[in-house]
XYZ file of C-alpha atoms in Angstrom:
684
model
C -44.900 -12.631 -15.918
C -43.363 -15.166 -18.326
C -40.694 -12.638 -19.311
C -40.235 -11.073 -15.884
C -40.090 -14.209 -13.760
C -40.818 -14.307 -10.043
C -37.263 -14.244 -8.679
C -37.431 -17.921 -7.740
C -35.903 -21.145 -9.015
C -32.982 -21.944 -11.253
C -33.209 -20.727 -14.816
C -33.025 -23.400 -17.494
C -31.448 -23.332 -20.938
C -34.809 -23.024 -22.692
C -36.115 -20.173 -20.502
C -36.735 -16.650 -21.725
C -36.881 -14.882 -18.373
C -35.316 -11.539 -17.561
C -34.897 -10.618 -13.928
C -32.176 -9.121 -11.759
C -29.502 -10.315 -9.385
C -26.328 -9.100 -7.757
C -22.820 -10.018 -8.855
C -22.626 -12.846 -6.336
C -21.253 -15.431 -8.761
C -17.636 -14.341 -9.276
C -16.100 -16.458 -6.513
C -15.767 -20.186 -5.900
C -15.292 -20.651 -2.137
C -16.408 -24.291 -2.191
C -13.334 -25.072 -4.287
C -10.943 -22.936 -2.246
C -11.667 -20.452 0.550
C -9.218 -18.015 -1.051
C -11.623 -17.755 -3.992
C -14.370 -16.165 -1.878
C -15.319 -12.782 -3.343
C -17.653 -10.128 -1.933
C -21.159 -9.755 -3.302
C -21.356 -6.671 -5.515
C -24.745 -4.971 -5.368
C -27.316 -4.334 -2.620
C -24.390 -3.271 -0.473
C -23.353 0.097 0.918
C -19.710 -0.931 0.680
C -19.930 -2.510 -2.793
C -22.802 -0.982 -4.802
C -23.033 -2.246 -8.377
C -25.304 -2.531 -11.428
C -27.412 -5.673 -11.559
C -26.894 -8.626 -13.888
C -29.359 -11.182 -15.202
C -30.504 -13.644 -12.564
C -29.586 -17.316 -13.058
C -30.850 -18.802 -9.792
C -28.113 -21.393 -9.324
C -27.774 -22.969 -5.888
C -25.767 -21.120 -3.227
C -22.279 -22.246 -2.276
C -22.048 -24.550 0.727
C -19.308 -22.573 2.459
C -20.843 -19.158 1.717
C -24.625 -19.085 1.199
C -24.410 -15.485 -0.078
C -22.384 -16.644 -3.084
C -23.945 -18.416 -6.044
C -22.240 -21.633 -7.083
C -20.301 -21.387 -10.368
C -21.156 -23.364 -13.465
C -18.946 -26.369 -13.990
C -16.253 -26.888 -16.616
C -17.103 -25.610 -20.066
C -20.826 -25.165 -19.387
C -22.400 -21.809 -20.188
C -23.984 -19.409 -17.721
C -27.725 -18.977 -18.231
C -28.943 -16.081 -20.304
C -32.419 -15.801 -21.871
C -32.481 -17.799 -25.077
C -33.026 -14.711 -27.250
C -29.687 -13.317 -26.063
C -27.516 -16.210 -27.241
C -25.025 -16.052 -30.073
C -26.774 -18.803 -32.021
C -28.004 -16.460 -34.749
C -24.496 -15.179 -35.465
C -22.091 -18.032 -35.813
C -18.769 -16.218 -36.006
C -19.668 -14.066 -33.012
C -20.262 -17.332 -31.198
C -16.831 -18.484 -32.327
C -15.247 -15.370 -30.836
C -17.080 -15.734 -27.537
C -16.159 -19.410 -27.305
C -12.564 -18.560 -28.144
C -12.444 -16.533 -24.926
C -13.631 -19.632 -23.101
C -11.245 -21.965 -24.940
C -8.291 -19.661 -24.382
C -8.998 -19.329 -20.664
C -9.568 -23.051 -20.185
C -6.808 -24.502 -22.342
C -4.451 -22.155 -24.172
C -3.572 -19.880 -21.265
C -2.736 -22.714 -18.838
C -0.542 -24.135 -21.595
C 1.218 -20.790 -21.960
C 1.786 -20.719 -18.215
C 3.524 -24.078 -18.448
C 5.633 -22.749 -21.311
C 6.963 -19.938 -19.113
C 6.854 -21.641 -15.728
C 10.638 -21.813 -15.327
C 11.856 -19.068 -12.933
C 14.659 -18.110 -15.324
C 12.151 -17.135 -17.992
C 9.660 -15.234 -15.813
C 10.625 -11.770 -17.114
C 11.759 -10.451 -20.461
C 15.464 -9.693 -20.737
C 15.262 -7.222 -23.606
C 12.879 -5.566 -26.056
C 14.225 -7.846 -28.763
C 13.243 -10.913 -26.748
C 9.793 -9.425 -26.261
C 9.304 -8.872 -29.988
C 10.369 -12.461 -30.715
C 7.506 -13.577 -28.502
C 4.955 -13.016 -31.290
C 6.544 -15.672 -33.506
C 7.033 -17.977 -30.531
C 3.390 -17.826 -29.448
C 2.135 -18.066 -33.027
C 4.094 -21.294 -33.478
C 2.858 -22.569 -30.132
C -0.787 -21.996 -31.080
C -0.289 -23.693 -34.462
C 0.853 -26.736 -32.479
C -2.641 -26.606 -30.925
C -1.482 -25.373 -27.526
C -0.951 -28.905 -26.283
C 0.211 -29.538 -22.741
C 0.397 -32.583 -20.522
C -2.981 -32.020 -18.861
C -4.991 -31.369 -22.031
C -7.901 -33.784 -22.362
C -9.233 -34.969 -25.693
C -12.447 -32.972 -25.209
C -10.537 -29.794 -24.361
C -8.254 -30.313 -27.340
C -11.239 -30.701 -29.652
C -12.753 -27.476 -28.329
C -9.442 -25.667 -28.712
C -9.001 -26.892 -32.285
C -12.538 -25.796 -33.131
C -12.574 -22.427 -31.423
C -9.217 -21.049 -32.558
C -10.334 -21.161 -36.179
C -13.279 -19.480 -37.844
C -15.823 -21.101 -40.139
C -13.446 -20.808 -43.102
C -10.683 -22.606 -41.207
C -8.641 -19.418 -40.726
C -6.864 -18.898 -37.413
C -8.670 -16.440 -35.135
C -5.503 -15.985 -33.102
C -2.724 -14.735 -35.399
C -0.554 -12.608 -33.052
C 0.499 -9.971 -35.597
C 2.932 -7.231 -34.602
C 0.770 -4.561 -32.889
C 0.310 -1.281 -34.735
C 2.045 0.772 -32.064
C 5.431 -0.788 -32.951
C 4.841 -1.672 -36.616
C 6.510 1.351 -38.150
C 8.978 2.351 -35.422
C 9.811 -0.042 -32.594
C 10.845 2.797 -30.280
C 8.205 5.434 -31.027
C 5.954 4.259 -28.167
C 8.605 5.459 -25.676
C 8.685 9.030 -26.934
C 7.095 11.595 -24.644
C 4.920 12.945 -27.469
C 3.460 9.487 -28.110
C 2.919 8.922 -24.382
C 0.910 12.172 -24.293
C -0.889 11.549 -27.602
C -2.343 8.309 -26.313
C -4.104 10.283 -23.567
C -6.069 11.973 -26.371
C -6.211 9.219 -28.989
C -5.253 5.932 -27.356
C -7.220 3.266 -25.523
C -8.430 5.461 -22.687
C -8.909 9.043 -23.897
C -11.664 9.688 -21.329
C -9.573 10.625 -18.287
C -7.428 13.612 -19.229
C -8.723 16.907 -17.852
C -7.742 20.533 -17.971
C -6.020 21.923 -14.888
C -7.489 25.001 -13.259
C -5.407 24.824 -10.078
C -1.749 23.904 -9.696
C -0.707 21.707 -8.065
C -3.715 19.361 -8.289
C -5.745 18.882 -5.121
C -7.254 15.714 -3.684
C -10.815 15.343 -2.420
C -10.006 12.376 -0.161
C -10.402 12.546 3.624
C -6.956 13.527 5.004
C -7.863 11.976 8.343
C -7.943 8.576 6.623
C -5.461 8.919 3.774
C -2.950 11.414 5.146
C -1.998 14.859 3.958
C -2.808 15.533 0.324
C -0.304 18.307 -0.211
C 1.276 17.569 -3.564
C 5.038 17.424 -3.975
C 4.653 19.128 -7.362
C 5.877 22.731 -7.431
C 6.181 25.424 -10.069
C 9.950 24.861 -10.160
C 9.387 21.360 -11.557
C 7.653 22.604 -14.712
C 8.366 26.316 -15.220
C 11.296 25.671 -17.577
C 9.056 23.653 -19.910
C 6.240 26.155 -20.453
C 7.688 28.108 -23.402
C 8.379 31.167 -21.256
C 4.985 31.212 -19.507
C 4.573 31.217 -15.756
C 2.412 28.474 -14.259
C -0.335 31.048 -13.660
C -0.178 32.188 -17.289
C -0.244 28.589 -18.539
C -3.355 27.929 -16.445
C -5.024 31.120 -17.645
C -4.236 30.267 -21.273
C -5.692 26.778 -20.792
C -2.361 25.097 -21.556
C -2.018 22.717 -18.585
C -3.708 19.328 -18.379
C -3.536 16.335 -16.084
C -4.234 12.627 -15.869
C -4.723 12.304 -12.124
C -5.145 8.899 -10.504
C -4.374 9.986 -6.941
C -7.909 9.762 -5.567
C -8.648 6.636 -7.613
C -5.772 4.475 -6.348
C -4.691 5.842 -2.939
C -7.615 4.214 -1.043
C -6.701 0.715 -2.260
C -2.904 0.838 -2.652
C -2.008 -0.561 0.778
C -4.226 -3.545 0.004
C -2.791 -3.950 -3.513
C 0.841 -3.628 -2.423
C 0.547 -5.819 0.684
C 1.201 -9.181 -0.969
C 4.758 -10.406 -0.481
C 5.307 -11.239 -4.153
C 2.422 -9.216 -5.477
C 2.188 -5.944 -7.405
C 4.082 -2.840 -6.404
C 2.416 0.298 -7.637
C 1.764 3.980 -7.021
C -1.036 6.476 -7.509
C 0.129 8.799 -10.255
C -0.419 12.406 -11.252
C 0.865 13.461 -14.667
C 1.045 17.083 -15.813
C 0.911 17.897 -19.537
C 1.583 21.138 -21.433
C 0.028 22.051 -24.789
C 2.781 23.624 -26.890
C 2.815 26.347 -29.558
C 3.197 23.539 -32.112
C -0.186 22.169 -30.935
C 1.402 19.075 -29.437
C 0.691 17.768 -25.950
C 3.780 16.792 -23.940
C 4.355 15.546 -20.375
C 6.263 17.922 -18.090
C 6.099 16.171 -14.703
C 4.962 12.976 -13.007
C 4.228 12.601 -9.304
C 4.121 9.071 -7.885
C 2.471 8.638 -4.480
C 1.911 6.020 -1.798
C -0.538 6.267 1.119
C 0.643 6.221 4.740
C 1.201 2.707 6.097
C -1.947 1.304 7.755
C -2.637 2.363 11.352
C 0.133 4.960 11.461
C 0.368 8.737 11.488
C 3.295 8.743 9.087
C 2.989 10.858 5.943
C 2.559 9.177 2.593
C 5.328 8.873 0.011
C 5.544 11.384 -2.850
C 8.224 11.670 -5.516
C 8.359 13.878 -8.596
C 10.001 13.016 -11.916
C 10.615 15.365 -14.832
C 11.727 14.613 -18.400
C 15.415 14.977 -19.340
C 16.412 18.434 -20.539
C 17.641 17.056 -23.843
C 15.255 15.083 -26.014
C 18.162 12.913 -27.122
C 18.978 11.782 -23.577
C 17.398 8.649 -22.119
C 16.545 8.938 -18.427
C 15.441 5.499 -17.311
C 13.954 6.745 -14.045
C 11.686 9.005 -16.120
C 10.820 6.016 -18.331
C 9.987 3.962 -15.236
C 7.761 6.776 -13.956
C 5.890 6.808 -17.292
C 5.558 3.011 -17.053
C 3.832 3.319 -13.674
C 1.481 5.926 -15.139
C 0.702 3.553 -17.997
C -0.072 0.818 -15.459
C -2.545 3.071 -13.632
C -4.007 4.107 -16.970
C -4.493 0.649 -18.480
C -6.051 -0.743 -15.290
C -8.529 2.133 -15.137
C -9.207 1.585 -18.825
C -10.048 -2.092 -18.475
C -11.917 -2.045 -15.171
C -13.742 1.287 -15.443
C -13.818 2.884 -18.913
C -14.396 -0.535 -20.501
C -16.022 -3.061 -18.166
C -17.945 -0.845 -15.730
C -19.008 2.019 -17.987
C -20.121 -0.147 -20.907
C -20.642 -3.875 -20.220
C -21.899 -3.648 -16.623
C -23.768 -0.369 -17.112
C -25.787 -1.552 -20.111
C -27.011 -4.953 -18.853
C -29.757 -3.460 -16.622
C -31.012 -1.433 -19.616
C -31.368 -4.660 -21.594
C -33.228 -6.452 -18.808
C -35.611 -3.537 -18.240
C -36.309 -3.181 -21.968
C -37.459 -6.789 -22.240
C -39.420 -6.640 -18.997
C -41.241 -3.341 -19.509
C -41.366 -2.417 -23.218
C -43.708 -4.629 -25.180
C -42.787 -5.882 -28.640
C -45.094 -3.277 -30.195
C -43.725 -0.355 -28.186
C -41.833 1.974 -30.574
C -38.671 1.928 -28.439
C -38.415 -1.858 -28.446
C -37.241 -2.304 -32.073
C -35.387 0.999 -31.833
C -33.170 -0.161 -28.920
C -32.755 -3.910 -29.457
C -29.981 -3.664 -32.116
C -27.915 -1.764 -29.540
C -28.260 -4.615 -27.045
C -27.447 -7.483 -29.410
C -25.124 -10.145 -27.922
C -24.207 -8.002 -24.898
C -25.635 -10.323 -22.262
C -23.930 -13.265 -23.930
C -20.469 -11.695 -23.875
C -21.064 -10.445 -20.316
C -21.817 -13.979 -19.162
C -18.590 -15.182 -20.783
C -16.734 -12.374 -19.014
C -18.143 -13.413 -15.633
C -16.910 -16.934 -16.275
C -13.434 -16.342 -17.741
C -12.367 -12.714 -17.357
C -13.592 -11.116 -14.123
C -14.139 -14.252 -12.034
C -11.968 -15.284 -9.092
C -8.582 -16.377 -10.452
C -9.711 -15.312 -13.915
C -7.686 -13.402 -16.472
C -8.202 -9.981 -14.850
C -7.180 -11.185 -11.390
C -4.117 -12.989 -12.713
C -2.838 -10.176 -14.866
C -4.075 -6.818 -13.603
C -2.824 -4.623 -10.807
C -5.570 -4.997 -8.158
C -5.498 -8.801 -8.569
C -8.296 -10.349 -6.465
C -9.557 -6.862 -5.543
C -10.093 -5.889 -9.188
C -13.867 -5.937 -9.491
C -14.476 -4.597 -5.997
C -12.247 -1.685 -7.077
C -14.702 -1.007 -9.898
C -17.503 -1.050 -7.288
C -15.714 1.715 -5.378
C -15.534 3.811 -8.557
C -19.211 3.119 -9.301
C -20.079 4.305 -5.801
C -18.114 7.552 -5.902
C -17.917 8.619 -9.532
C -20.576 6.935 -11.718
C -23.344 9.312 -12.843
C -25.607 8.458 -15.762
C -25.741 11.952 -17.247
C -21.927 12.206 -17.319
C -21.768 9.177 -19.615
C -22.956 11.477 -22.389
C -19.987 12.725 -24.394
C -20.766 16.477 -24.185
C -21.367 16.324 -20.411
C -18.185 14.298 -19.942
C -16.077 16.798 -21.906
C -17.533 19.715 -19.958
C -16.987 17.941 -16.633
C -13.321 17.355 -17.479
C -13.042 20.978 -18.652
C -11.819 19.750 -22.047
C -14.552 21.853 -23.657
C -16.518 25.018 -23.002
C -20.159 25.770 -23.902
C -20.415 27.541 -27.260
C -23.846 28.196 -28.743
C -22.291 29.162 -32.096
C -20.669 25.751 -32.633
C -22.457 22.881 -34.351
C -21.545 20.803 -31.288
C -22.826 23.498 -28.899
C -19.408 23.413 -27.279
C -15.817 24.244 -28.175
C -12.926 21.860 -27.593
C -9.981 23.345 -25.693
C -7.642 21.146 -27.742
C -9.131 21.086 -31.230
C -6.864 18.195 -32.214
C -8.405 15.812 -29.652
C -9.213 12.857 -31.945
C -11.522 10.931 -29.608
C -13.573 14.016 -28.775
C -13.493 15.491 -32.292
C -14.691 12.303 -34.002
C -16.913 11.406 -31.076
C -18.856 14.654 -31.296
C -19.593 13.945 -34.956
C -21.077 10.589 -33.986
C -22.870 11.980 -30.926
C -24.558 14.733 -32.938
C -25.579 12.308 -35.682
C -27.014 9.883 -33.124
C -28.830 12.717 -31.375
C -30.432 13.847 -34.641
C -31.578 10.286 -35.445
C -33.010 9.883 -31.926
C -34.751 13.253 -32.230
C -36.317 12.334 -35.580
C -37.502 8.957 -34.309
C -38.996 10.277 -31.074
C -40.849 13.081 -32.840
C -42.521 10.570 -35.152
C -44.074 8.687 -32.223
C -44.366 11.349 -29.516
C -46.121 14.486 -30.771
C -45.630 16.527 -27.588
C -44.222 16.329 -24.067
C -47.531 15.216 -22.593
C -47.332 11.919 -24.498
C -44.032 11.175 -22.727
C -45.619 11.498 -19.296
C -48.665 9.474 -20.352
C -46.672 6.504 -21.720
C -46.877 4.119 -18.759
C -44.586 1.511 -20.332
C -41.913 4.131 -20.921
C -42.177 5.580 -17.412
C -42.099 2.122 -15.798
C -39.052 1.191 -17.941
C -37.076 4.241 -16.848
C -38.150 3.876 -13.223
C -37.048 0.229 -13.154
C -33.648 1.076 -14.625
C -33.066 3.707 -11.942
C -34.536 1.964 -8.911
C -33.786 -1.700 -9.639
C -31.217 -2.197 -12.404
C -29.048 0.564 -10.958
C -30.876 0.521 -7.641
C -27.789 1.156 -5.529
C -27.559 4.569 -7.235
C -31.278 5.342 -7.338
C -30.817 8.598 -5.414
C -27.897 9.769 -7.541
C -28.071 13.314 -8.898
C -27.114 12.150 -12.399
C -30.461 10.596 -13.301
C -32.453 12.515 -15.898
C -36.121 13.170 -15.159
C -38.236 11.709 -17.939
C -40.816 14.454 -18.483
C -40.167 15.792 -21.986
C -39.157 14.641 -25.441
C -35.814 16.351 -24.905
C -35.296 14.317 -21.727
C -35.964 11.135 -23.680
C -33.540 12.242 -26.405
C -30.835 12.719 -23.754
C -31.497 9.287 -22.248
C -31.634 7.319 -25.501
C -28.660 9.054 -27.112
C -26.586 8.319 -24.013
C -27.604 4.637 -23.964
C -26.826 4.214 -27.668
C -23.543 6.130 -27.318
C -22.388 3.858 -24.471
C -23.354 0.715 -26.384
C -21.741 1.756 -29.646
C -19.132 4.519 -29.853
C -17.956 4.559 -26.229
C -17.418 0.803 -26.292
C -15.748 0.886 -29.697
C -13.351 3.604 -28.541
C -12.127 1.530 -25.574
C -12.325 -1.951 -27.100
C -11.238 -2.338 -30.697
C -7.839 -0.701 -30.307
C -6.802 -3.035 -27.519
C -4.509 -5.168 -29.619
C -3.003 -2.167 -31.432
C -1.917 -0.559 -28.147
C -2.087 -3.191 -25.384
C -0.873 -6.070 -27.561
C 2.618 -4.688 -26.912
C 3.030 -5.034 -23.153
C 5.467 -2.160 -22.369
C 3.075 0.327 -23.973
C 0.176 -0.829 -21.771
C 1.519 -2.877 -18.836
C -1.276 -4.332 -16.737
C 0.911 -4.889 -13.692
C 3.991 -3.456 -11.969
C 6.306 -5.631 -9.918
C 8.802 -3.151 -8.447
C 8.939 0.326 -7.021
C 11.349 2.828 -8.567
C 14.711 2.680 -6.775
C 16.374 5.627 -5.081
C 19.509 7.155 -6.533
C 22.739 5.322 -5.617
C 20.842 2.241 -4.404
C 21.864 -1.262 -5.467
C 18.846 -1.417 -7.772
C 19.753 1.917 -9.318
C 23.143 0.497 -10.283
C 21.270 -2.446 -11.868
C 19.408 0.058 -14.042
C 22.661 1.637 -15.152
C 24.180 -1.773 -15.904
C 21.255 -3.152 -17.951
C 18.420 -0.619 -18.278
C 16.221 -2.651 -20.647
C 16.297 -5.724 -18.438
C 15.506 -3.745 -15.295
C 12.758 -1.781 -17.016
C 11.042 -4.943 -18.266
C 11.445 -6.706 -14.917
C 9.377 -3.889 -13.382
C 6.388 -4.650 -15.596
C 4.160 -7.627 -16.413
C 5.697 -11.096 -16.468
C 5.887 -13.236 -19.592
C 2.810 -15.193 -18.548
C 0.843 -12.014 -17.859
C 1.980 -10.421 -21.121
C 1.065 -13.437 -23.266
C -2.242 -13.899 -21.458
C -3.211 -10.278 -22.051
C -1.913 -10.372 -25.631
C -4.080 -13.413 -26.371
C -7.135 -11.960 -24.682
C -6.988 -8.532 -26.303
C -6.527 -10.005 -29.772
C -9.781 -11.905 -29.319
C -11.550 -8.863 -27.876
C -10.292 -6.613 -30.689
C -11.698 -8.863 -33.415
C -14.778 -8.033 -35.493
C -16.898 -10.946 -36.648
C -18.151 -11.345 -40.210
C -21.723 -10.685 -38.999
C -20.932 -7.470 -37.154
C -23.661 -4.858 -37.476
C -22.328 -1.289 -37.511
C -23.839 2.132 -36.879
C -26.186 3.021 -39.706
C -26.916 -0.639 -40.454
C -29.759 -2.971 -39.559
C -29.451 -6.721 -40.017
C -33.229 -7.035 -40.329
C -34.163 -4.856 -43.275
C -37.903 -5.000 -42.595
C -37.632 -3.903 -38.955
C -40.281 -1.238 -39.584
C -42.860 -0.421 -42.241
C -43.210 3.196 -41.122
C -42.088 5.278 -44.092
C -41.192 8.288 -41.938
C -38.922 6.091 -39.839
C -37.327 4.541 -42.921
C -36.594 7.987 -44.345
C -35.112 9.158 -41.020
C -32.954 6.043 -40.778
C -31.725 6.438 -44.354
C -30.709 10.017 -43.515
C -28.896 8.745 -40.414
C -27.074 6.061 -42.418
C -25.989 8.605 -45.009
C -24.574 10.891 -42.327
C -22.654 7.977 -40.798
C -21.016 7.407 -44.204
C -20.097 11.091 -44.307
C -18.386 10.725 -40.911
C -16.218 7.939 -42.339
C -14.977 10.229 -45.095
C -14.384 13.034 -42.595
C -12.295 10.802 -40.306
C -10.226 9.555 -43.258
C -9.524 13.136 -44.316
C -8.599 14.188 -40.783
C -6.089 11.342 -40.524
C -4.406 12.568 -43.707
C -4.082 16.152 -42.450
C -0.443 16.759 -41.350
C -1.532 19.743 -39.256
C -3.446 17.415 -36.917
C -0.431 15.895 -35.180
C -2.352 13.879 -32.611
C -4.123 11.913 -35.346
C -1.070 9.708 -35.910
C 1.781 10.759 -33.633
C 5.322 9.378 -33.580
C 4.050 5.771 -33.826
C 2.076 6.694 -36.978
C -1.095 4.931 -35.807
C -4.052 6.771 -37.382
C -7.012 7.396 -35.107
C -9.679 5.151 -36.605
C -11.364 3.767 -33.487
C -14.507 5.802 -34.233
C -14.472 5.118 -37.978
C -17.967 3.579 -38.164
C -17.433 0.563 -40.459
C -14.768 -2.129 -40.626
C -13.983 -5.387 -42.400
C -13.820 -8.501 -40.189
C -10.776 -9.177 -38.053
C -8.405 -7.049 -35.966
C -8.584 -3.695 -37.710
C -8.430 -0.980 -35.049
C -11.640 0.573 -36.367
C -15.380 0.021 -36.594
C -18.302 1.092 -34.364
C -20.752 -1.796 -33.940
C -24.308 -1.024 -32.853
C -23.811 -2.970 -29.644
C -21.328 -4.371 -27.143
C -20.906 -7.633 -29.011
C -17.442 -8.735 -27.829
């Protein structure tokens, strides 16, 4: 009972109590009615994973909302979950808080003049890195900075050695070639090896079809036709390209159409589309985009059809078509928002917290899975609490800078409701679902990749298989047969609580694995560890490399694409760079995101990576020690394999035109912003 609590009372700093609550603490309606946010969880409209209960008093103006913590105070988490044992991780977490509370408001004041809202050229954008670096070295002072805030800022923007945590280096994606990010091949490569390589799927039907209700969202007939792409298929017909498994898509139609009228309704707010992008896999084994369809839903309460417009790349690779570049920019905006809200926040941070709570509540300290799992939960609840305070809260960084604005987190609830299934968070199941692989009993992965040079999947399968073998070895030491799985009451109660309480809004979902055999348990544990380690690393530690340069990963779009011969189209012709940049994130949004993703991309000096254990004496079982040593050795072998793959010129997606090697699943890393390293847990 001491660990589980009774669901009553406010939790205190010294407590070690793990129980559940809804996400009812993201708003602040007592401060301003516009900051009221819906409760996520225990709701048919907004189902959501649970978070750790804090028990703060309800808001006066909305009793369903929990009152926020004040100022720089921390949100309650059980004392064992705090950063205190790892000082530099604490520095990084507090830097998020310091940046949100002091640096970012100062940056807003720096760019508050209307004349400097947007970037005028790519050169001006690149000069920003020096400008912000100088600004931070001046301690981010502004007129409203208090002495206490300044002291916190001074402390939390430097590590224990006095080195700046925020350095604003030139992001990798433009280090070698400032223009490579704009090339179609690099645009396509990042769908396989960028920040969000978990969305692309193989096409089996052309044009793509929607599953949305046409009675609500209008006709779903795509504007894409064979004539748009047939000249780009190396002599194949569309049917032949489909049969030869050469056509792929990143399709955000069903994801964004339901919320676009809401997103686009603000007078000076975002202006965005739902995109469908078609890719072709060439004879040279290079993925390239061949068409983009941008769509809008019908206006509310009308029977008008929605808007659909198709863009294709220029016939000559040496010709710049700025309408095509704008279409790619809108795709990038869809892509980066899905990355941050779904692939990153929902599928790792929010998904894992109920596993942590259930583990502490139901698995005793002497249960064999307790020490096995805890390294994969280290510091996650702490960083999640910081995220609820500074990142995903009302008027926080996500709402200020990302496309759905104040609908951002409720958008992730809609995706959780319709698309989240536990079993599909496993890498093999995910690849099969997206038809990026086929079952193959002769392969060491038990499946065959459709695109062999798919860096995320290729490296990921090495890690998945190594994790699965380690899990298998560990389970077979403690569970001698399937009957022992069914008879372990702690284990069964743990898994039941995760399904029916921690993820209770999805308790009837078809994706839950029945826990009846050792193989079932292997599936469950490998998936949990994969989410906490490799999945999170793949979507987190490359953020500065790719999203630190705003045009490559714009979080917001401010304008629709103009029609030919319109006044705005003539503005494009007159000054294409200026118009292009005015379509994307503002200076304040760009610098805010740049600052945030540098912090989030940083490894601490105490990071604990796959194959490592900070506590060397975590077990005295010699069989377990031998199995773990074997696991650690295989992780080292994966590092060598990834290094060799990145040096292979035949694997063209490993580096691409921007020459950024795919290292996001390279298991180890030195401290800092490195673009590699797979920590055991979601620690930042």
